[in-house]
PDB file of C-alpha atoms in Angstrom:
ATOM      1  CA  UNK A  15     -20.411 -14.023  -4.257  1.00 96.00           C
ATOM      2  CA  UNK A  16     -20.661 -13.938  -0.542  1.00 97.00           C
ATOM      3  CA  UNK A  17     -20.123 -10.689   1.246  1.00 98.00           C
ATOM      4  CA  UNK A  18     -19.124 -11.515   4.672  1.00 98.00           C
ATOM      5  CA  UNK A  19     -18.858  -8.775   7.156  1.00 98.00           C
ATOM      6  CA  UNK A  20     -15.919  -9.192   9.561  1.00 97.00           C
ATOM      7  CA  UNK A  21     -16.591  -8.497  13.541  1.00 97.00           C
ATOM      8  CA  UNK A  22     -13.134  -8.722  14.976  1.00 95.00           C
ATOM      9  CA  UNK A  23     -13.005  -9.004  18.680  1.00 97.00           C
ATOM     10  CA  UNK A  24     -10.239  -7.043  20.850  1.00 95.00           C
ATOM     11  CA  UNK A  25     -11.056  -7.005  24.499  1.00 95.00           C
ATOM     12  CA  UNK A  26     -14.727  -7.266  23.982  1.00 95.00           C
ATOM     13  CA  UNK A  27     -15.059  -4.581  21.444  1.00 93.00           C
ATOM     14  CA  UNK A  28     -15.360  -4.619  17.712  1.00 88.00           C
ATOM     15  CA  UNK A  29     -12.135  -3.382  16.016  1.00 91.00           C
ATOM     16  CA  UNK A  30     -10.275  -3.290  12.715  1.00 78.00           C
ATOM     17  CA  UNK A  31      -6.388  -3.240  12.636  1.00 78.00           C
ATOM     18  CA  UNK A  32      -4.026  -2.150  10.167  1.00 70.00           C
ATOM     19  CA  UNK A  33      -1.863  -5.307   8.785  1.00 64.00           C
ATOM     20  CA  UNK A  34      -2.754  -7.317  11.715  1.00 63.00           C
ATOM     21  CA  UNK A  35      -0.779  -5.120  14.304  1.00 67.00           C
ATOM     22  CA  UNK A  36      -2.830  -5.043  17.908  1.00 72.00           C
ATOM     23  CA  UNK A  37      -1.145  -1.909  18.513  1.00 70.00           C
ATOM     24  CA  UNK A  38      -3.004  -0.065  15.610  1.00 68.00           C
ATOM     25  CA  UNK A  39      -6.740  -0.648  16.564  1.00 74.00           C
ATOM     26  CA  UNK A  40      -9.781   1.316  15.725  1.00 84.00           C
ATOM     27  CA  UNK A  41     -12.560   0.569  17.849  1.00 87.00           C
ATOM     28  CA  UNK A  42     -16.311   0.580  15.758  1.00 85.00           C
ATOM     29  CA  UNK A  43     -18.209  -0.594  18.443  1.00 84.00           C
ATOM     30  CA  UNK A  44     -18.329  -1.620  22.219  1.00 87.00           C
ATOM     31  CA  UNK A  45     -21.402  -3.704  21.562  1.00 94.00           C
ATOM     32  CA  UNK A  46     -20.545  -6.558  19.127  1.00 95.00           C
ATOM     33  CA  UNK A  47     -24.238  -8.129  19.457  1.00 97.00           C
ATOM     34  CA  UNK A  48     -25.556  -4.631  18.051  1.00 96.00           C
ATOM     35  CA  UNK A  49     -23.005  -4.907  15.128  1.00 96.00           C
ATOM     36  CA  UNK A  50     -24.178  -8.253  14.227  1.00 97.00           C
ATOM     37  CA  UNK A  51     -27.655  -7.049  14.400  1.00 97.00           C
ATOM     38  CA  UNK A  52     -26.901  -4.238  12.022  1.00 97.00           C
ATOM     39  CA  UNK A  53     -25.025  -6.633   9.506  1.00 97.00           C
ATOM     40  CA  UNK A  54     -28.025  -9.117   9.645  1.00 97.00           C
ATOM     41  CA  UNK A  55     -30.194  -5.888   8.623  1.00 96.00           C
ATOM     42  CA  UNK A  56     -27.905  -4.926   5.875  1.00 96.00           C
ATOM     43  CA  UNK A  57     -28.774  -8.441   4.121  1.00 92.00           C
ATOM     44  CA  UNK A  58     -25.629 -10.551   5.266  1.00 98.00           C
ATOM     45  CA  UNK A  59     -25.587 -14.020   4.592  1.00 98.00           C
ATOM     46  CA  UNK A  60     -22.822 -15.248   6.906  1.00 98.00           C
ATOM     47  CA  UNK A  61     -20.635 -13.322   9.597  1.00 98.00           C
ATOM     48  CA  UNK A  62     -16.709 -13.931  10.082  1.00 98.00           C
ATOM     49  CA  UNK A  63     -15.798 -13.529  13.738  1.00 98.00           C
ATOM     50  CA  UNK A  64     -12.280 -13.114  14.712  1.00 95.00           C
ATOM     51  CA  UNK A  65     -10.994 -13.690  18.211  1.00 96.00           C
ATOM     52  CA  UNK A  66      -8.139 -11.454  18.146  1.00 92.00           C
ATOM     53  CA  UNK A  67      -6.919 -11.818  21.693  1.00 93.00           C
ATOM     54  CA  UNK A  68      -7.270 -15.493  21.211  1.00 93.00           C
ATOM     55  CA  UNK A  69      -5.196 -15.604  17.983  1.00 86.00           C
ATOM     56  CA  UNK A  70      -2.186 -14.040  20.202  1.00 85.00           C
ATOM     57  CA  UNK A  71      -2.906 -15.981  23.594  1.00 90.00           C
ATOM     58  CA  UNK A  72      -3.326 -19.325  21.540  1.00 88.00           C
ATOM     59  CA  UNK A  73      -6.716 -20.042  23.397  1.00 92.00           C
ATOM     60  CA  UNK A  74     -10.395 -18.432  23.282  1.00 94.00           C
ATOM     61  CA  UNK A  75     -10.599 -15.047  25.083  1.00 96.00           C
ATOM     62  CA  UNK A  76     -13.645 -13.220  23.866  1.00 97.00           C
ATOM     63  CA  UNK A  77     -16.183 -15.818  24.757  1.00 96.00           C
ATOM     64  CA  UNK A  78     -18.638 -13.439  26.088  1.00 96.00           C
ATOM     65  CA  UNK A  79     -18.530 -11.350  23.091  1.00 97.00           C
ATOM     66  CA  UNK A  80     -18.978 -14.461  20.920  1.00 98.00           C
ATOM     67  CA  UNK A  81     -21.900 -15.707  22.771  1.00 97.00           C
ATOM     68  CA  UNK A  82     -23.822 -12.350  22.964  1.00 97.00           C
ATOM     69  CA  UNK A  83     -23.496 -12.550  18.996  1.00 98.00           C
ATOM     70  CA  UNK A  84     -24.626 -15.817  18.584  1.00 98.00           C
ATOM     71  CA  UNK A  85     -27.583 -15.051  20.642  1.00 98.00           C
ATOM     72  CA  UNK A  86     -28.252 -12.109  18.501  1.00 97.00           C
ATOM     73  CA  UNK A  87     -28.000 -14.046  15.129  1.00 97.00           C
ATOM     74  CA  UNK A  88     -30.041 -16.827  16.681  1.00 97.00           C
ATOM     75  CA  UNK A  89     -29.164 -19.378  13.578  1.00 97.00           C
ATOM     76  CA  UNK A  90     -30.404 -17.034  10.952  1.00 97.00           C
ATOM     77  CA  UNK A  91     -27.204 -17.019   9.058  1.00 98.00           C
ATOM     78  CA  UNK A  92     -23.738 -19.322   9.364  1.00 98.00           C
ATOM     79  CA  UNK A  93     -21.140 -17.569  11.612  1.00 98.00           C
ATOM     80  CA  UNK A  94     -17.607 -18.685  11.160  1.00 98.00           C
ATOM     81  CA  UNK A  95     -15.033 -18.048  13.909  1.00 98.00           C
ATOM     82  CA  UNK A  96     -11.274 -18.012  13.999  1.00 96.00           C
ATOM     83  CA  UNK A  97      -8.781 -16.984  16.728  1.00 93.00           C
ATOM     84  CA  UNK A  98      -6.900 -19.142  19.347  1.00 91.00           C
ATOM     85  CA  UNK A  99      -8.463 -22.503  18.223  1.00 95.00           C
ATOM     86  CA  UNK A 100      -5.730 -25.308  19.102  1.00 94.00           C
ATOM     87  CA  UNK A 101      -7.673 -28.076  20.212  1.00 96.00           C
ATOM     88  CA  UNK A 102     -10.632 -30.622  19.427  1.00 97.00           C
ATOM     89  CA  UNK A 103     -12.530 -29.632  22.574  1.00 97.00           C
ATOM     90  CA  UNK A 104     -12.313 -25.985  21.780  1.00 96.00           C
ATOM     91  CA  UNK A 105     -13.862 -26.893  18.218  1.00 98.00           C
ATOM     92  CA  UNK A 106     -16.646 -28.910  19.766  1.00 98.00           C
ATOM     93  CA  UNK A 107     -17.743 -26.228  22.241  1.00 97.00           C
ATOM     94  CA  UNK A 108     -17.832 -23.745  19.553  1.00 98.00           C
ATOM     95  CA  UNK A 109     -19.960 -25.997  17.212  1.00 98.00           C
ATOM     96  CA  UNK A 110     -22.237 -26.932  19.927  1.00 98.00           C
ATOM     97  CA  UNK A 111     -22.704 -23.315  20.851  1.00 97.00           C
ATOM     98  CA  UNK A 112     -23.985 -22.623  17.284  1.00 98.00           C
ATOM     99  CA  UNK A 113     -20.756 -21.553  15.265  1.00 98.00           C
ATOM    100  CA  UNK A 114     -21.050 -23.148  11.807  1.00 98.00           C
ATOM    101  CA  UNK A 115     -17.469 -22.901  10.662  1.00 98.00           C
ATOM    102  CA  UNK A 116     -14.315 -23.080  12.523  1.00 98.00           C
ATOM    103  CA  UNK A 117     -11.631 -21.328  11.359  1.00 98.00           C
ATOM    104  CA  UNK A 118      -7.925 -22.947  11.981  1.00 96.00           C
ATOM    105  CA  UNK A 119      -4.881 -20.691  11.250  1.00 91.00           C
ATOM    106  CA  UNK A 120      -1.522 -20.881  13.176  1.00 87.00           C
ATOM    107  CA  UNK A 121      -2.437 -24.456  14.398  1.00 92.00           C
ATOM    108  CA  UNK A 122      -2.910 -25.956  10.891  1.00 94.00           C
ATOM    109  CA  UNK A 123       0.406 -24.713  10.008  1.00 92.00           C
ATOM    110  CA  UNK A 124       2.366 -25.619  13.053  1.00 92.00           C
ATOM    111  CA  UNK A 125       0.529 -28.894  13.880  1.00 95.00           C
ATOM    112  CA  UNK A 126      -1.050 -30.471  10.692  1.00 95.00           C
ATOM    113  CA  UNK A 127      -1.716 -33.705  12.511  1.00 97.00           C
ATOM    114  CA  UNK A 128      -4.250 -31.522  14.649  1.00 98.00           C
ATOM    115  CA  UNK A 129      -6.049 -30.400  11.548  1.00 98.00           C
ATOM    116  CA  UNK A 130      -6.483 -33.518  10.033  1.00 98.00           C
ATOM    117  CA  UNK A 131      -7.984 -34.828  13.163  1.00 98.00           C
ATOM    118  CA  UNK A 132     -10.216 -31.868  13.151  1.00 98.00           C
ATOM    119  CA  UNK A 133     -11.200 -32.464   9.658  1.00 98.00           C
ATOM    120  CA  UNK A 134     -11.885 -36.291  10.469  1.00 98.00           C
ATOM    121  CA  UNK A 135     -14.054 -35.395  13.526  1.00 98.00           C
ATOM    122  CA  UNK A 136     -15.923 -32.345  12.165  1.00 98.00           C
ATOM    123  CA  UNK A 137     -16.097 -32.687   8.516  1.00 97.00           C
ATOM    124  CA  UNK A 138     -17.636 -29.958   6.613  1.00 97.00           C
ATOM    125  CA  UNK A 139     -17.048 -27.485   9.647  1.00 98.00           C
ATOM    126  CA  UNK A 140     -13.560 -27.016   9.188  1.00 98.00           C
ATOM    127  CA  UNK A 141     -12.039 -23.932   7.101  1.00 98.00           C
ATOM    128  CA  UNK A 142      -8.455 -22.808   6.947  1.00 98.00           C
ATOM    129  CA  UNK A 143      -7.296 -19.385   7.336  1.00 95.00           C
ATOM    130  CA  UNK A 144      -3.879 -18.752   5.308  1.00 94.00           C
ATOM    131  CA  UNK A 145      -2.288 -15.294   5.860  1.00 89.00           C
ATOM    132  CA  UNK A 146       0.334 -14.500   3.653  1.00 87.00           C
ATOM    133  CA  UNK A 147       2.849 -11.807   3.007  1.00 83.00           C
ATOM    134  CA  UNK A 148       4.672 -11.861  -0.314  1.00 80.00           C
ATOM    135  CA  UNK A 149       3.397 -15.247  -0.987  1.00 80.00           C
ATOM    136  CA  UNK A 150       4.747 -16.785   2.257  1.00 83.00           C
ATOM    137  CA  UNK A 151       2.253 -17.736   5.063  1.00 89.00           C
ATOM    138  CA  UNK A 152       2.682 -15.976   8.429  1.00 82.00           C
ATOM    139  CA  UNK A 153       1.586 -17.288  11.936  1.00 80.00           C
ATOM    140  CA  UNK A 154       0.767 -16.322  15.343  1.00 71.00           C
ATOM    141  CA  UNK A 155      -1.367 -13.367  15.007  1.00 59.00           C
ATOM    142  CA  UNK A 156       0.833 -12.556  11.606  1.00 61.00           C
ATOM    143  CA  UNK A 157       3.772 -11.757  13.889  1.00 67.00           C
ATOM    144  CA  UNK A 158       5.907 -14.873  12.216  1.00 75.00           C
ATOM    145  CA  UNK A 159       6.574 -15.278   8.618  1.00 79.00           C
ATOM    146  CA  UNK A 160       7.351 -18.877   7.741  1.00 81.00           C
ATOM    147  CA  UNK A 161       9.045 -20.272   4.766  1.00 82.00           C
ATOM    148  CA  UNK A 162       5.934 -22.319   3.458  1.00 90.00           C
ATOM    149  CA  UNK A 163       4.345 -21.058   0.240  1.00 91.00           C
ATOM    150  CA  UNK A 164       0.501 -20.524   0.169  1.00 93.00           C
ATOM    151  CA  UNK A 165      -0.500 -22.815  -2.513  1.00 94.00           C
ATOM    152  CA  UNK A 166       1.625 -25.703  -1.469  1.00 94.00           C
ATOM    153  CA  UNK A 167      -0.054 -25.796   1.957  1.00 94.00           C
ATOM    154  CA  UNK A 168      -3.362 -25.070   0.545  1.00 96.00           C
ATOM    155  CA  UNK A 169      -3.082 -28.344  -1.388  1.00 97.00           C
ATOM    156  CA  UNK A 170      -2.094 -30.139   1.530  1.00 97.00           C
ATOM    157  CA  UNK A 171      -4.993 -29.083   3.675  1.00 97.00           C
ATOM    158  CA  UNK A 172      -7.395 -29.831   0.849  1.00 98.00           C
ATOM    159  CA  UNK A 173      -6.244 -33.268   1.014  1.00 97.00           C
ATOM    160  CA  UNK A 174      -7.226 -33.338   4.629  1.00 98.00           C
ATOM    161  CA  UNK A 175     -10.835 -32.368   3.817  1.00 98.00           C
ATOM    162  CA  UNK A 176     -10.993 -28.797   4.822  1.00 98.00           C
ATOM    163  CA  UNK A 177     -14.328 -27.093   3.803  1.00 98.00           C
ATOM    164  CA  UNK A 178     -12.507 -23.863   2.246  1.00 98.00           C
ATOM    165  CA  UNK A 179      -9.582 -21.754   2.630  1.00 98.00           C
ATOM    166  CA  UNK A 180      -9.882 -17.642   3.631  1.00 97.00           C
ATOM    167  CA  UNK A 181      -6.700 -16.308   1.857  1.00 95.00           C
ATOM    168  CA  UNK A 182      -5.379 -12.887   3.546  1.00 91.00           C
ATOM    169  CA  UNK A 183      -2.916 -10.861   1.998  1.00 85.00           C
ATOM    170  CA  UNK A 184      -1.703  -9.326   5.420  1.00 82.00           C
ATOM    171  CA  UNK A 185       0.122  -6.151   3.626  1.00 70.00           C
ATOM    172  CA  UNK A 186      -3.315  -5.000   2.716  1.00 67.00           C
ATOM    173  CA  UNK A 187      -5.288  -5.992   5.634  1.00 63.00           C
ATOM    174  CA  UNK A 188      -7.152  -2.953   7.122  1.00 61.00           C
ATOM    175  CA  UNK A 189      -5.343  -0.595   4.383  1.00 64.00           C
ATOM    176  CA  UNK A 190      -8.295  -0.225   1.856  1.00 69.00           C
ATOM    177  CA  UNK A 191      -5.500  -0.383  -0.630  1.00 75.00           C
ATOM    178  CA  UNK A 192      -7.622  -3.193  -2.787  1.00 88.00           C
ATOM    179  CA  UNK A 193      -7.874  -7.140  -2.708  1.00 93.00           C
ATOM    180  CA  UNK A 194      -4.991  -8.982  -4.064  1.00 92.00           C
ATOM    181  CA  UNK A 195      -6.847 -10.353  -6.787  1.00 93.00           C
ATOM    182  CA  UNK A 196      -4.186 -12.126  -8.952  1.00 93.00           C
ATOM    183  CA  UNK A 197      -2.631 -13.845  -5.941  1.00 92.00           C
ATOM    184  CA  UNK A 198      -6.231 -14.950  -4.878  1.00 95.00           C
ATOM    185  CA  UNK A 199      -7.138 -16.364  -8.347  1.00 96.00           C
ATOM    186  CA  UNK A 200      -3.566 -18.287  -8.562  1.00 95.00           C
ATOM    187  CA  UNK A 201      -4.643 -19.786  -5.263  1.00 95.00           C
ATOM    188  CA  UNK A 202      -8.510 -20.824  -6.469  1.00 97.00           C
ATOM    189  CA  UNK A 203      -7.236 -22.157  -9.637  1.00 98.00           C
ATOM    190  CA  UNK A 204      -4.852 -24.592  -8.029  1.00 97.00           C
ATOM    191  CA  UNK A 205      -7.443 -25.792  -5.656  1.00 98.00           C
ATOM    192  CA  UNK A 206     -11.016 -27.693  -6.012  1.00 98.00           C
ATOM    193  CA  UNK A 207     -12.492 -26.465  -2.646  1.00 98.00           C
ATOM    194  CA  UNK A 208     -13.451 -22.727  -2.385  1.00 98.00           C
ATOM    195  CA  UNK A 209     -11.581 -19.925  -1.664  1.00 98.00           C
ATOM    196  CA  UNK A 210     -12.855 -16.712   0.207  1.00 98.00           C
ATOM    197  CA  UNK A 211     -10.627 -13.650  -0.364  1.00 97.00           C
ATOM    198  CA  UNK A 212      -9.677 -11.383   2.469  1.00 94.00           C
ATOM    199  CA  UNK A 213      -7.426  -8.161   3.177  1.00 89.00           C
ATOM    200  CA  UNK A 214      -7.515  -4.776   1.619  1.00 88.00           C
ATOM    201  CA  UNK A 215     -11.088  -4.536   0.513  1.00 93.00           C
ATOM    202  CA  UNK A 216     -11.227  -0.983  -0.870  1.00 93.00           C
ATOM    203  CA  UNK A 217     -15.035  -0.534  -2.435  1.00 94.00           C
ATOM    204  CA  UNK A 218     -17.296  -1.635  -5.107  1.00 97.00           C
ATOM    205  CA  UNK A 219     -14.703  -2.102  -7.687  1.00 96.00           C
ATOM    206  CA  UNK A 220     -13.200  -4.862  -5.842  1.00 96.00           C
ATOM    207  CA  UNK A 221     -16.320  -6.458  -5.497  1.00 97.00           C
ATOM    208  CA  UNK A 222     -16.982  -6.568  -9.271  1.00 97.00           C
ATOM    209  CA  UNK A 223     -13.467  -7.541 -10.003  1.00 97.00           C
ATOM    210  CA  UNK A 224     -13.900 -10.564  -7.629  1.00 97.00           C
ATOM    211  CA  UNK A 225     -17.397 -11.408  -9.414  1.00 98.00           C
ATOM    212  CA  UNK A 226     -15.553 -11.465 -12.902  1.00 97.00           C
ATOM    213  CA  UNK A 227     -12.967 -14.229 -11.647  1.00 97.00           C
ATOM    214  CA  UNK A 228     -15.723 -15.984  -9.313  1.00 97.00           C
ATOM    215  CA  UNK A 229     -15.549 -18.906 -11.858  1.00 97.00           C
ATOM    216  CA  UNK A 230     -11.816 -19.734 -10.684  1.00 98.00           C
ATOM    217  CA  UNK A 231     -13.265 -21.109  -7.422  1.00 98.00           C
ATOM    218  CA  UNK A 232     -13.607 -17.749  -5.354  1.00 98.00           C
ATOM    219  CA  UNK A 233     -16.683 -18.117  -2.948  1.00 97.00           C
ATOM    220  CA  UNK A 234     -16.631 -14.908  -1.156  1.00 98.00           C
ATOM    221  CA  UNK A 235     -14.865 -11.771   0.454  1.00 98.00           C
ATOM    222  CA  UNK A 236     -14.302 -10.849   3.827  1.00 96.00           C
ATOM    223  CA  UNK A 237     -15.577  -7.385   4.364  1.00 96.00           C
ATOM    224  CA  UNK A 238     -14.021  -5.171   7.015  1.00 92.00           C
ATOM    225  CA  UNK A 239     -12.721  -1.775   7.289  1.00 91.00           C
ATOM    226  CA  UNK A 240     -14.525  -0.690   3.963  1.00 93.00           C
ATOM    227  CA  UNK A 241     -17.954  -1.520   5.425  1.00 96.00           C
ATOM    228  CA  UNK A 242     -17.115   0.377   8.857  1.00 94.00           C
ATOM    229  CA  UNK A 243     -16.039   3.433   7.183  1.00 93.00           C
ATOM    230  CA  UNK A 244     -18.733   3.721   4.776  1.00 94.00           C
ATOM    231  CA  UNK A 245     -16.628   3.121   1.737  1.00 94.00           C
ATOM    232  CA  UNK A 246     -18.681   0.278   0.823  1.00 96.00           C
ATOM    233  CA  UNK A 247     -22.488  -0.251   1.278  1.00 97.00           C
ATOM    234  CA  UNK A 248     -22.958  -3.795   2.230  1.00 98.00           C
ATOM    235  CA  UNK A 249     -26.432  -4.497   1.116  1.00 98.00           C
ATOM    236  CA  UNK A 250     -25.902  -2.454  -2.119  1.00 98.00           C
ATOM    237  CA  UNK A 251     -22.644  -4.570  -3.009  1.00 98.00           C
ATOM    238  CA  UNK A 252     -24.133  -7.673  -2.344  1.00 98.00           C
ATOM    239  CA  UNK A 253     -27.158  -6.800  -4.704  1.00 97.00           C
ATOM    240  CA  UNK A 254     -24.734  -5.641  -7.337  1.00 98.00           C
ATOM    241  CA  UNK A 255     -22.520  -9.065  -6.643  1.00 98.00           C
ATOM    242  CA  UNK A 256     -25.856 -11.112  -7.057  1.00 97.00           C
ATOM    243  CA  UNK A 257     -26.486  -9.326 -10.284  1.00 97.00           C
ATOM    244  CA  UNK A 258     -23.095  -9.815 -11.877  1.00 97.00           C
ATOM    245  CA  UNK A 259     -23.055 -13.685 -11.010  1.00 93.00           C
ATOM    246  CA  UNK A 260     -26.609 -14.668 -11.425  1.00 85.00           C
TER     247      UNK A 260
END
């Protein structure tokens, strides 16, 4: 079970939002590269970056901060990145710069043909982020709710050849109210590709609960506010997850 620290970038700073609301942001660091170094030192095995401004603008915005993080990591662990990725040229630039996995969210829902092309051109490097409220997929920085069911879309994207699915329960994200285990398991069991849980991680109890259902196809969990507030010790939690899933 991978515990993946999130570094969410807004205006070049490391922040956490509540339920995806850009107007409710807590700044945890003005130096994202230092934050990346911190999580490397806490035994992180992968980093999760989100260009929040990019997600709303529909194009990359926080390139300078992303570049500084990649320089700090220097290939030590894989880095996955989402937010504002809408074309193949952007994917190619990010992969060339050292990003291991590119996360496509809104564009996957609105332009499935683009996702299919991305999977064909960059097989093994494309992850889809499906963000949902009440089982319905949201787009555009979570501001618009669609009529699409999460499982239906995920199955279609699996057929395209995506590497994995990151499933976020919007209502829980940044709220420390606990992972939606039931919905995450239902999605994982419907697919043959891995699912990464996201949204609401509150503490070690959630990690232990996810480890108990890892066999359903859950590869990891995005760790956000809990590791920034101290509610979860990343290194200790990863050691516990390793112990439970050995």
